Every structure is written in structure tokens, then in C-alpha cells.
Tab-separated table of C-alpha atoms and ligand atoms in Angstrom:
chain	number	residue	atom	x	y	z
A	1	MET	CA	-18.462	-19.667	-11.176
A	2	SER	CA	-16.720	-18.106	-8.504
A	3	THR	CA	-18.225	-15.249	-6.390
A	4	ALA	CA	-15.441	-12.984	-7.879
A	5	THR	CA	-16.790	-13.112	-11.252
A	6	ALA	CA	-20.325	-12.377	-10.095
A	7	GLU	CA	-19.119	-8.819	-9.060
A	8	PRO	CA	-20.901	-5.748	-10.680
A	9	GLN	CA	-19.757	-4.717	-13.953
A	10	GLY	CA	-19.832	-1.502	-15.360
A	11	THR	CA	-18.881	1.965	-13.132
A	12	THR	CA	-20.557	2.568	-9.862
A	13	SER	CA	-21.249	5.504	-8.017
A	14	LEU	CA	-17.798	6.130	-6.873
A	15	GLY	CA	-16.760	6.669	-10.300
A	16	GLU	CA	-14.129	3.649	-10.373
A	17	ASP	CA	-13.730	1.399	-13.358
A	18	ARG	CA	-15.180	-2.238	-12.167
A	19	THR	CA	-12.223	-4.160	-13.817
A	20	PRO	CA	-9.888	-5.446	-11.504
A	21	VAL	CA	-6.579	-4.414	-11.768
A	22	LEU	CA	-5.027	-6.767	-9.414
A	23	THR	CA	-6.356	-10.204	-8.506
A	24	ALA	CA	-5.367	-12.938	-5.805
A	25	ARG	CA	-6.863	-16.537	-5.790
A	26	GLY	CA	-6.099	-18.600	-2.990
A	27	LEU	CA	-3.270	-16.674	-1.595
A	28	THR	CA	-1.454	-18.715	1.116
A	29	LYS	CA	1.752	-17.883	2.543
A	30	LYS	CA	3.164	-20.227	5.193
A	31	PHE	CA	6.669	-19.313	7.348
A	32	VAL	CA	8.286	-22.040	9.171
A	33	SER	CA	9.107	-20.693	12.683
A	34	ARG	CA	12.646	-21.931	13.925
A	35	SER	CA	13.940	-22.192	17.669
A	36	SER	CA	16.776	-20.062	18.994
A	37	LEU	CA	19.096	-22.985	17.933
A	38	GLY	CA	17.597	-22.985	14.350
A	39	PHE	CA	15.418	-25.835	14.540
A	40	LYS	CA	12.259	-25.958	12.786
A	41	LYS	CA	9.328	-25.663	15.434
A	42	GLY	CA	6.419	-25.563	13.197
A	43	GLU	CA	4.653	-23.615	10.574
A	44	VAL	CA	2.765	-20.163	10.846
A	45	THR	CA	0.347	-19.646	8.128
A	46	ALA	CA	0.342	-15.929	7.843
A	47	VAL	CA	-2.011	-15.502	4.628
A	48	ASP	CA	-4.629	-18.329	4.837
A	49	ASN	CA	-6.465	-18.823	1.379
A	50	ILE	CA	-7.319	-15.755	0.312
A	51	ASP	CA	-8.951	-13.906	-2.291
A	52	LEU	CA	-8.840	-10.450	-3.292
A	53	ASP	CA	-9.887	-7.888	-6.164
A	54	LEU	CA	-8.642	-4.618	-6.498
A	55	TYR	CA	-10.725	-2.500	-8.888
A	56	ARG	CA	-9.128	0.496	-10.750
A	57	GLY	CA	-9.355	3.470	-8.933
A	58	GLU	CA	-10.626	2.184	-5.637
A	59	THR	CA	-9.032	2.526	-2.296
A	60	TYR	CA	-9.516	-1.052	-0.685
A	61	GLY	CA	-8.820	-0.733	3.078
A	62	LEU	CA	-7.107	-3.929	4.693
A	63	VAL	CA	-7.802	-4.208	8.490
A	64	GLY	CA	-7.071	-6.234	11.466
A	65	GLU	CA	-5.088	-6.609	14.775
A	66	SER	CA	-1.170	-6.815	14.865
A	67	GLY	CA	-0.134	-10.426	13.491
A	68	SER	CA	-3.367	-10.920	11.372
A	69	GLY	CA	-1.220	-10.849	8.001
A	70	LYS	CA	-1.760	-7.694	6.625
A	71	SER	CA	1.571	-6.534	5.825
A	72	THR	CA	2.408	-10.261	4.176
A	73	THR	CA	-0.793	-10.042	1.841
A	74	GLY	CA	0.930	-6.586	1.028
A	75	ARG	CA	4.207	-7.982	0.230
A	76	LEU	CA	3.081	-10.938	-1.584
A	77	LEU	CA	0.969	-8.557	-3.562
A	78	GLN	CA	4.189	-6.541	-4.538
A	79	GLY	CA	6.012	-9.587	-4.952
A	80	LEU	CA	8.826	-9.139	-2.134
A	81	ILE	CA	7.916	-12.614	-1.097
A	82	ILE	CA	6.622	-15.629	-2.919
A	83	PRO	CA	3.349	-17.082	-2.186
A	84	THR	CA	3.266	-21.170	-1.069
A	85	GLU	CA	-0.184	-21.313	-2.808
A	86	GLY	CA	-2.308	-19.259	-4.964
A	87	THR	CA	-2.093	-17.017	-7.794
A	88	ILE	CA	-1.666	-13.221	-8.765
A	89	THR	CA	-3.163	-11.572	-11.815
A	90	LEU	CA	-2.156	-8.258	-12.824
A	91	ASP	CA	-4.395	-6.807	-15.649
A	92	GLY	CA	-5.552	-10.210	-16.566
A	93	GLU	CA	-2.255	-11.648	-17.020
A	94	GLU	CA	-0.821	-14.267	-14.378
A	95	LEU	CA	2.364	-13.089	-12.416
A	96	ASP	CA	5.300	-15.366	-11.710
A	97	ALA	CA	7.271	-13.675	-9.231
A	98	THR	CA	9.887	-16.022	-9.843
A	99	ASP	CA	10.239	-15.243	-13.444
A	100	LYS	CA	12.305	-12.161	-14.376
A	101	LYS	CA	9.537	-10.762	-16.617
A	102	GLY	CA	7.303	-11.143	-14.057
A	103	SER	CA	9.308	-9.620	-11.216
A	104	LYS	CA	10.214	-6.811	-13.447
A	105	HIS	CA	6.423	-6.473	-14.246
A	106	LEU	CA	5.629	-6.531	-10.484
A	107	ARG	CA	8.168	-3.665	-9.474
A	108	ARG	CA	7.099	-1.267	-11.814
A	109	ASP	CA	3.352	-1.453	-11.734
A	110	ILE	CA	2.854	-2.240	-7.696
A	111	GLN	CA	4.671	-0.013	-5.576
A	112	MET	CA	4.966	0.086	-1.915
A	113	ILE	CA	4.684	3.061	0.798
A	114	PHE	CA	6.196	1.849	4.233
A	115	GLN	CA	4.953	2.758	7.413
A	116	ASP	CA	8.544	4.358	8.442
A	117	PRO	CA	9.916	6.663	6.040
A	118	HIS	CA	13.030	7.246	8.120
A	119	SER	CA	14.324	3.794	7.622
A	120	SER	CA	12.923	3.233	4.219
A	121	LEU	CA	15.012	6.456	2.842
A	122	ASN	CA	18.817	6.014	2.993
A	123	PRO	CA	20.269	8.658	5.003
A	124	ARG	CA	23.403	9.022	3.039
A	125	ARG	CA	21.935	9.742	-0.178
A	126	ARG	CA	20.255	12.734	-1.551
A	127	ILE	CA	16.748	12.807	-2.397
A	128	ARG	CA	17.761	13.159	-5.892
A	129	GLN	CA	19.585	9.988	-5.677
A	130	ILE	CA	16.924	8.185	-4.014
A	131	LEU	CA	14.324	9.030	-6.695
A	132	GLU	CA	16.639	8.219	-9.148
A	133	GLU	CA	17.527	4.492	-7.928
A	134	ALA	CA	13.591	3.621	-8.214
A	135	LEU	CA	14.182	4.345	-12.155
A	136	LEU	CA	17.233	2.623	-12.482
A	137	ILE	CA	16.048	-0.568	-10.689
A	138	VAL	CA	13.692	-0.737	-13.625
A	139	GLY	CA	16.145	-0.430	-16.453
A	140	GLU	CA	15.703	3.346	-17.317
A	141	ARG	CA	18.946	4.791	-18.271
A	142	ASP	CA	17.610	8.043	-20.164
A	143	LYS	CA	19.121	11.014	-18.018
A	144	LYS	CA	16.407	13.463	-19.442
A	145	VAL	CA	13.843	11.110	-18.424
A	146	ILE	CA	14.715	10.765	-15.145
A	147	LYS	CA	15.524	14.308	-14.660
A	148	GLU	CA	11.979	15.038	-15.745
A	149	ARG	CA	10.446	12.267	-13.858
A	150	ILE	CA	12.237	13.536	-10.644
A	151	ARG	CA	10.742	17.101	-11.163
A	152	GLU	CA	7.383	15.897	-11.691
A	153	SER	CA	7.065	13.729	-8.805
A	154	LEU	CA	8.506	16.058	-6.616
A	155	GLU	CA	5.750	18.718	-7.661
A	156	ALA	CA	2.972	15.954	-7.341
A	157	VAL	CA	3.955	15.737	-3.609
A	158	GLY	CA	4.401	19.411	-3.107
A	159	PHE	CA	8.101	19.827	-3.211
A	160	ASN	CA	10.093	21.461	-6.398
A	161	GLU	CA	13.709	20.557	-7.526
A	162	GLU	CA	15.525	22.417	-4.925
A	163	HIS	CA	14.464	19.709	-2.555
A	164	ALA	CA	16.250	17.230	-4.594
A	165	GLU	CA	19.546	18.025	-3.442
A	166	ARG	CA	18.823	17.605	0.375
A	167	PHE	CA	18.998	14.906	2.511
A	168	PRO	CA	16.413	12.790	4.001
A	169	HIS	CA	17.621	14.057	7.908
A	170	GLU	CA	16.622	17.679	6.669
A	171	PHE	CA	12.917	16.813	6.346
A	172	SER	CA	10.385	16.125	9.059
A	173	GLY	CA	8.422	12.665	9.345
A	174	GLY	CA	5.221	13.853	7.307
A	175	GLN	CA	7.553	15.435	4.504
A	176	ARG	CA	9.893	12.070	4.235
A	177	GLN	CA	6.561	10.545	3.912
A	178	ARG	CA	5.661	12.401	1.066
A	179	ILE	CA	9.365	11.594	-0.276
A	180	GLY	CA	8.359	8.066	0.039
A	181	ILE	CA	5.266	8.637	-2.138
A	182	ALA	CA	7.237	10.413	-4.628
A	183	ARG	CA	9.610	7.501	-4.779
A	184	ALA	CA	6.626	5.328	-5.516
A	185	LEU	CA	5.374	7.572	-8.099
A	186	MET	CA	8.592	7.559	-10.097
A	187	VAL	CA	8.002	4.519	-11.831
A	188	SER	CA	4.148	5.538	-12.846
A	189	PRO	CA	2.933	2.445	-10.843
A	190	LYS	CA	-1.031	1.363	-11.110
A	191	VAL	CA	-1.474	0.239	-7.512
A	192	LEU	CA	0.224	1.537	-4.420
A	193	ILE	CA	0.504	-0.793	-1.512
A	194	CYS	CA	0.478	1.413	1.412
A	195	ASP	CA	1.273	-0.236	4.747
A	196	GLU	CA	0.637	1.802	7.798
A	197	PRO	CA	1.372	4.893	5.968
A	198	VAL	CA	0.482	7.391	8.798
A	199	SER	CA	0.754	5.109	11.746
A	200	ALA	CA	4.037	6.703	12.803
A	201	LEU	CA	3.264	10.439	11.956
A	202	ASP	CA	1.944	12.739	14.334
A	203	VAL	CA	-1.806	12.645	14.425
A	204	SER	CA	-1.714	16.341	13.402
A	205	ILE	CA	-0.267	15.706	10.093
A	206	GLN	CA	-1.885	12.224	9.163
A	207	ALA	CA	-4.564	14.015	7.669
A	208	GLN	CA	-2.302	15.923	5.419
A	209	VAL	CA	-0.749	12.961	3.801
A	210	LEU	CA	-4.225	11.138	3.634
A	211	ASN	CA	-5.180	14.261	1.619
A	212	LEU	CA	-2.213	13.849	-0.403
A	213	LEU	CA	-2.837	10.201	-1.325
A	214	ARG	CA	-6.573	11.475	-2.175
A	215	LYS	CA	-5.442	13.922	-4.476
A	216	LEU	CA	-3.120	11.829	-6.257
A	217	GLN	CA	-5.564	9.265	-6.938
A	218	ARG	CA	-8.132	11.344	-8.401
A	219	GLU	CA	-5.231	12.924	-10.851
A	220	ARG	CA	-3.839	9.627	-11.777
A	221	GLY	CA	-6.475	6.942	-11.356
A	222	LEU	CA	-4.388	5.105	-8.920
A	223	THR	CA	-5.493	2.054	-6.779
A	224	TYR	CA	-4.607	1.762	-3.275
A	225	LEU	CA	-4.356	-1.365	-0.913
A	226	PHE	CA	-4.589	0.751	2.071
A	227	ILE	CA	-3.320	-1.403	5.266
A	228	SER	CA	-3.853	-0.087	8.665
A	229	HIS	CA	-5.121	-1.195	11.912
A	230	ASP	CA	-6.597	2.318	12.403
A	231	MET	CA	-10.161	2.118	11.728
A	232	SER	CA	-10.814	5.788	11.503
A	233	VAL	CA	-8.112	6.406	8.978
A	234	VAL	CA	-9.631	3.624	6.849
A	235	ARG	CA	-13.345	5.051	7.200
A	236	TYR	CA	-11.687	8.252	6.025
A	237	LEU	CA	-10.204	6.851	2.952
A	238	ALA	CA	-11.163	3.429	1.951
A	239	ASP	CA	-14.377	2.668	-0.455
A	240	ARG	CA	-14.066	-1.033	0.041
A	241	VAL	CA	-12.772	-2.935	3.355
A	242	GLY	CA	-11.573	-6.226	4.074
A	243	VAL	CA	-11.273	-7.603	7.624
A	244	MET	CA	-8.149	-10.123	8.451
A	245	LEU	CA	-8.241	-12.100	11.364
A	246	LYS	CA	-5.301	-14.686	11.628
A	247	GLY	CA	-4.434	-14.748	7.992
A	248	LYS	CA	-8.222	-15.343	6.852
A	249	LEU	CA	-10.136	-12.651	5.194
A	250	VAL	CA	-13.395	-12.754	7.282
A	251	GLU	CA	-15.525	-10.071	6.206
A	252	GLN	CA	-15.557	-7.505	2.913
A	253	ASN	CA	-17.908	-4.877	2.219
A	254	THR	CA	-18.242	-1.325	1.078
A	255	ALA	CA	-16.787	0.837	3.783
A	256	ASP	CA	-20.352	2.526	4.225
A	257	GLU	CA	-21.876	-1.095	4.639
A	258	LEU	CA	-19.199	-2.519	6.781
A	259	TYR	CA	-19.074	0.585	9.511
A	260	ASN	CA	-22.865	0.764	9.522
A	261	ASN	CA	-23.517	-2.680	9.362
A	262	PRO	CA	-20.711	-4.926	10.571
A	263	GLN	CA	-21.604	-8.793	10.014
A	264	HIS	CA	-18.646	-10.548	11.797
A	265	GLU	CA	-18.236	-10.883	15.513
A	266	TYR	CA	-14.404	-9.647	15.185
A	267	THR	CA	-15.529	-6.670	12.714
A	268	GLN	CA	-17.922	-5.752	15.513
A	269	GLU	CA	-15.330	-6.189	18.146
A	270	LEU	CA	-12.932	-3.564	16.153
A	271	LEU	CA	-15.777	-0.919	15.752
A	272	SER	CA	-16.637	-0.800	19.236
A	273	SER	CA	-13.191	-0.623	20.770
A	274	VAL	CA	-12.667	2.934	19.261
A	275	PRO	CA	-14.215	6.099	18.490
A	276	ILE	CA	-14.284	6.436	14.684
A	277	GLU	CA	-13.150	9.941	14.166
A	278	HIS	CA	-12.218	12.202	11.164
A	279	PRO	CA	-8.365	12.347	10.897
A	280	SER	CA	-8.519	16.243	10.753
A	281	GLN	CA	-10.446	16.323	13.814
A	282	ARG	CA	-8.016	13.827	15.901
A	283	GLY	CA	-6.091	15.362	18.894
A	284	GLN	CA	-8.466	18.477	19.062
A	285	LYS	CA	-9.844	18.098	22.667
B	1	ADP	P1	0.322	-7.462	10.268
B	1	ADP	O1	0.855	-6.961	9.398
B	1	ADP	O2	-1.010	-7.964	10.316
B	1	ADP	O3	0.633	-7.243	12.096
B	1	ADP	P2	1.841	-9.918	9.548
B	1	ADP	O4	1.730	-10.095	7.917
B	1	ADP	O5	3.276	-9.126	9.578
B	1	ADP	O6	0.690	-9.392	10.287
B	1	ADP	O7	2.337	-11.206	10.082
B	1	ADP	C1	1.625	-12.428	10.456
B	1	ADP	C2	2.007	-13.443	10.883
B	1	ADP	O8	3.045	-14.098	10.106
B	1	ADP	C3	2.639	-13.187	12.142
B	1	ADP	O9	2.346	-14.269	13.280
B	1	ADP	C4	4.067	-12.950	11.810
B	1	ADP	O10	4.840	-13.389	13.163
B	1	ADP	C5	4.548	-13.796	10.988
B	1	ADP	N1	5.395	-13.486	10.049
B	1	ADP	C6	5.541	-12.591	9.384
B	1	ADP	N2	6.581	-12.148	8.674
B	1	ADP	C7	7.280	-13.482	9.031
B	1	ADP	C8	8.794	-13.984	8.545
B	1	ADP	N3	9.234	-13.271	7.887
B	1	ADP	N4	9.184	-15.145	9.323
B	1	ADP	C9	8.431	-15.796	10.060
B	1	ADP	N5	7.233	-15.289	10.568
B	1	ADP	C10	6.641	-14.376	9.852
B	2	MG	MG1	2.022	-4.810	9.351
């Protein structure tokens, strides 16, 4: 029996359901690195044999320094790239990113929020078109459904239908990230993979976006994989935390345990290098 199946069953004190919604086993991704002339130089193991369970309604924080494989893990789970080895299971069903049904499934149920809302929103499109596109991709053609979903998604992030007629440049960085979240909500996903969602934002507005993510999770029972190099932000949001080092998951625990009692030397190092501050207190010297 694997250690994963020995996880406690039933509802925890956090209130989340102990059924894994998304599971990875032996997840591995190797990239071929090439010289400037295109010759194969070697192989980088960006993600190295990772086992991961995301439980319904929880926030799993994935931390580690730049280049440790966090984004690659997120992209594998979303189906944007295909694993070299390993399996991904969504709601008990194994996904094959290469098969059409599987990838459609992936696109709908697992959505991503990126670090840079400037480059992830097409500047030439109105917000309405950007949101509409998210549904068209998954095959929704019903105009009434699309219109209603746009209204509902904008409302969920604190905007209204009038904002739909504007262009991305008419919004601030924090507002654009909220539109990125609205776009992800368009397809009613189960899992949101948030890759450094507040890292590009002013510290003064990071807390706003984090609080919005919390609110949406409560209201919709969403599951988050929250990727960040920022230990304070992860402390604020995560129920459990995994630490990545050179493609490997070297430590995993509840957030309380991990921050109070880090086991791995590398986790201790990450925690000792920065003060852990509440996001709303930051920059208030
Ligand atoms: P993180 O998000 O933790 O900063 P990444 O997942 O982006 O780390 O990268 C992990 C490793 O994989 C790095 O060494 C990076 O250079 C390499 N890598 C990521 N994407 C590619 C790619 N498309 N081609 C080649 N190497 C890549
Ligand atoms: Mg990254």
C-alpha cells in the first residue's frame, strides 16, 4: 500500500473533504537542453518522480526557489505539457493528455491563473471576448449560457457587465488579475492552479487578490494548487505545503507543522531567510 492511501479519511478540522480530486503518481518531466546550434546538450529533469494529492476544497502551497520545477508541475497537472513518466488522476479517472477526451476534460476542470496578467490577456480584445473565448474553447455555443456566465464570473470577482466592454489596458494590475480569475471561473473548474498569482503585483494589493481567492474557495469549494516562491503569501493561504528542490518534493506537511517544525534542511533555510509577514501588513513600515 502506498503512503498516499494511508491518508486520513473523512473531514478534517479544516472542513475540507478528504477525497483527492487530483492525484499525481511518479510524475516526471525531462526537457532536452540544446546548444545555440540546436545540438542536444543534455537532459534537465525539471520534475522528478513526484507523488501529489490535492484534496477537495484545500489549498496546497507549492514552494521552492526559482528553477525547482514548480511551474512545470503546474503545467503538467493542467495538461499543457505531457509527462515523460507518471500518471495524473482527476476524480478517480486517469487522464491521458494525448487523447482528445482527456485533454478536453483537463481544460475544463483544471484552470490556470498566471503570474503576469498583462501578457495573459490579449490587449486587442474586450473583456467580454476574452471571457467568451474560455467557453468557446470547451465547445459551449449557447449565447444565453455564455452571456449569463460572463455576468456571473465578473460579479464573482467584483466587476459588473459594464466592465465587459472595456479593454485590458483600462484596468490596473490587480484588476487585471481579477479578470484572469474571472476567465478561469468561466468553465466552472474544480481545480485552480495559481502560478505566482500575486508576485507581479504591488504589495499593497496582493492581499486583495489573496482574499478574493479565499472567498471564491469558500463559496465554490474550489481546490487550489498555489505556487509561490513567497513563504509569507503561502503561509497566509495554504492548508498544506510541499517544498520542491531540484525537481523533487523534499518535504510535505500541514502548513502549521511545516512552518513551526520544518524537517528538511532546505525548508529550514527557506524559512530562516525571510520574515513571515501577514500580507496585509506588508510594506507598512
Ligand atoms: P520554477 O517554476 O520552480 O521556477 P520551472 O518549472 O520553471 O521552475 O523550471 C524547472 C527547470 O526546468 C529549470 O531548470 C528550467 O530551466 C527547466 N525548464 C522549464 N521549462 C523548460 C522548457 N520548456 N525547456 C527546457 N527546459 C525547461
Ligand atoms: Mg515558475
